[in-house]
XYZ file of C-alpha atoms in Angstrom:
195
model
C -105.136 -54.115 -5.094
C -106.571 -57.327 -3.653
C -110.072 -56.252 -4.702
C -108.939 -55.366 -8.218
C -107.094 -58.685 -8.620
C -109.988 -60.696 -7.189
C -112.444 -59.076 -9.620
C -110.092 -59.477 -12.587
C -109.190 -55.818 -13.134
C -105.504 -56.587 -12.615
C -103.651 -59.719 -13.643
C -101.138 -61.603 -11.457
C -98.366 -59.202 -12.514
C -100.581 -56.211 -11.631
C -101.064 -55.351 -15.294
C -104.376 -53.728 -16.168
C -106.780 -56.129 -17.910
C -109.592 -55.241 -20.320
C -111.930 -55.141 -17.316
C -109.573 -52.672 -15.680
C -109.514 -50.477 -18.772
C -113.311 -50.517 -18.826
C -113.435 -49.474 -15.154
C -111.169 -46.513 -15.961
C -113.964 -45.084 -18.128
C -116.185 -44.400 -15.123
C -116.183 -41.600 -12.596
C -119.744 -40.491 -11.799
C -120.923 -43.636 -10.006
C -119.113 -46.542 -8.396
C -116.477 -47.430 -10.987
C -116.339 -51.136 -10.196
C -120.107 -51.621 -10.154
C -120.410 -49.640 -13.388
C -117.752 -51.792 -15.045
C -119.335 -55.015 -13.785
C -122.707 -53.855 -15.124
C -121.274 -52.819 -18.502
C -119.496 -56.145 -18.908
C -122.387 -58.291 -17.636
C -124.573 -57.881 -20.707
C -127.460 -56.769 -18.486
C -128.106 -53.724 -20.666
C -128.363 -55.588 -23.974
C -132.070 -56.479 -23.670
C -133.156 -52.985 -22.623
C -134.430 -50.140 -24.758
C -132.953 -46.649 -24.355
C -135.492 -45.538 -21.726
C -135.008 -48.700 -19.673
C -131.213 -48.425 -19.879
C -131.304 -44.799 -18.708
C -133.650 -45.788 -15.891
C -131.379 -48.601 -14.727
C -128.271 -46.420 -14.786
C -130.050 -43.812 -12.655
C -129.504 -46.201 -9.726
C -125.780 -45.439 -10.000
C -126.174 -41.662 -9.624
C -129.346 -41.001 -7.591
C -128.327 -39.911 -4.099
C -131.549 -38.802 -2.419
C -133.592 -40.910 -0.035
C -136.506 -42.602 -1.725
C -138.233 -45.949 -1.707
C -137.308 -48.904 -3.861
C -137.990 -48.933 -7.578
C -141.554 -48.153 -8.548
C -143.327 -47.870 -11.882
C -141.896 -51.109 -13.249
C -145.164 -52.916 -13.862
C -144.842 -54.873 -17.114
C -141.125 -54.042 -17.357
C -139.615 -57.515 -16.973
C -136.386 -56.653 -18.815
C -135.848 -53.623 -16.575
C -136.601 -55.660 -13.449
C -133.989 -58.194 -14.574
C -131.558 -55.316 -15.130
C -132.124 -54.155 -11.539
C -131.380 -57.681 -10.318
C -128.191 -57.750 -12.425
C -127.108 -54.393 -10.965
C -127.644 -55.715 -7.433
C -125.621 -58.821 -8.299
C -122.800 -56.621 -9.634
C -122.839 -54.649 -6.382
C -122.771 -57.904 -4.402
C -119.718 -59.148 -6.352
C -117.895 -55.922 -5.527
C -119.013 -56.091 -1.881
C -117.839 -59.708 -1.561
C -114.431 -58.818 -3.010
C -114.158 -55.865 -0.619
C -115.149 -58.020 2.348
C -112.617 -60.691 1.360
C -109.936 -57.983 1.292
C -110.952 -56.728 4.735
C -112.616 -53.597 3.398
C -116.221 -54.475 4.254
C -118.511 -53.322 7.007
C -116.012 -53.808 9.803
C -113.240 -51.750 8.214
C -112.959 -48.107 9.129
C -114.289 -45.866 6.344
C -113.933 -48.515 3.654
C -116.317 -50.499 1.534
C -120.019 -49.839 1.342
C -123.075 -50.973 3.202
C -125.648 -53.345 1.756
C -127.899 -50.380 1.003
C -124.804 -49.452 -0.948
C -124.144 -47.136 -3.804
C -127.205 -48.270 -5.760
C -130.416 -46.341 -5.234
C -133.356 -47.463 -7.356
C -135.692 -44.730 -6.084
C -135.927 -42.857 -9.410
C -135.846 -45.791 -11.841
C -139.540 -45.502 -12.726
C -139.385 -41.709 -12.917
C -136.348 -41.672 -15.220
C -137.943 -44.324 -17.436
C -140.990 -42.093 -17.886
C -138.813 -39.017 -18.507
C -136.879 -40.859 -21.212
C -140.183 -41.838 -22.806
C -141.232 -38.195 -23.105
C -143.401 -37.511 -20.056
C -143.480 -33.739 -19.287
C -141.503 -32.602 -16.236
C -144.569 -31.364 -14.346
C -146.246 -34.754 -14.706
C -142.981 -36.449 -13.765
C -142.870 -34.547 -10.472
C -146.266 -35.999 -9.574
C -144.832 -39.524 -9.737
C -142.448 -39.046 -6.807
C -141.869 -37.189 -3.560
C -138.284 -36.419 -4.610
C -137.696 -32.685 -4.931
C -137.497 -31.234 -8.427
C -133.894 -30.080 -8.032
C -132.801 -33.593 -7.074
C -134.555 -35.015 -10.137
C -132.784 -32.485 -12.368
C -129.410 -33.171 -10.729
C -129.858 -36.935 -11.101
C -130.805 -36.719 -14.777
C -127.907 -34.340 -15.471
C -125.456 -36.739 -13.796
C -127.119 -39.608 -15.642
C -126.242 -38.005 -18.976
C -122.575 -38.020 -17.933
C -122.934 -41.668 -16.886
C -124.373 -42.535 -20.311
C -121.328 -40.916 -21.944
C -119.045 -42.924 -19.658
C -120.849 -46.122 -20.683
C -120.361 -45.065 -24.323
C -116.619 -44.754 -23.696
C -116.631 -48.150 -21.985
C -118.494 -49.663 -24.945
C -115.814 -48.267 -27.248
C -113.053 -49.821 -25.106
C -114.960 -53.131 -25.041
C -115.547 -53.061 -28.794
C -119.319 -53.235 -28.275
C -121.055 -51.043 -30.900
C -124.541 -52.147 -29.786
C -123.931 -50.874 -26.242
C -122.437 -47.664 -27.657
C -125.584 -47.006 -29.731
C -127.850 -47.875 -26.802
C -126.068 -45.393 -24.535
C -126.147 -42.758 -27.270
C -129.921 -43.253 -27.574
C -130.365 -43.208 -23.782
C -128.473 -39.919 -23.545
C -130.571 -38.399 -26.335
C -133.793 -39.573 -24.663
C -133.070 -37.822 -21.360
C -131.414 -34.699 -22.761
C -134.415 -32.458 -23.235
C -136.733 -29.807 -21.835
C -136.218 -27.998 -18.533
C -133.626 -30.457 -17.236
C -131.064 -29.319 -19.799
C -132.224 -25.717 -20.248
C -129.364 -23.221 -20.209
C -131.420 -21.018 -17.903
C -134.744 -21.274 -16.157
C -135.263 -17.525 -16.582
C -136.974 -16.191 -19.679
C -136.009 -12.699 -20.847
């Protein structure tokens, strides 16, 4: 509760604030980081492909290097910085509540729940690059790419719900476009077997 109060998700009487209601919309990534990111305005200057790419950092779980493929993508780079800052705010609140690195099984490490290893790959996927070409951009296994993009679609829907709660139609439309951009081809095929 200390973390939620410190971050403004609960008021002094432990009533749920707007921030708290926004956080309730999330379940696929870290709820607090997702809410902080949604409320920060960091997504507003991104196009659909960039927004999908940034949100992939919330759901990608494989080991990969830092973000790549961001040359000439200043808005997306800024979005990555904003996501890191959101994670830092959550980490600081957890540390202040005694839930940081020293606490048993609580909090998260600085490497944290954000993993930018597929940001460039997801950006290219959302811009229409074929899956085979996409696989050449990374050492991440194909199944992990598919799983990440599938989870990312759910994250986009959660951000749409959050945008509705926030009363932010621009964010809602952006997340709708991001979901449409990634929802294609082999990643969302009902079956990989052809009869």
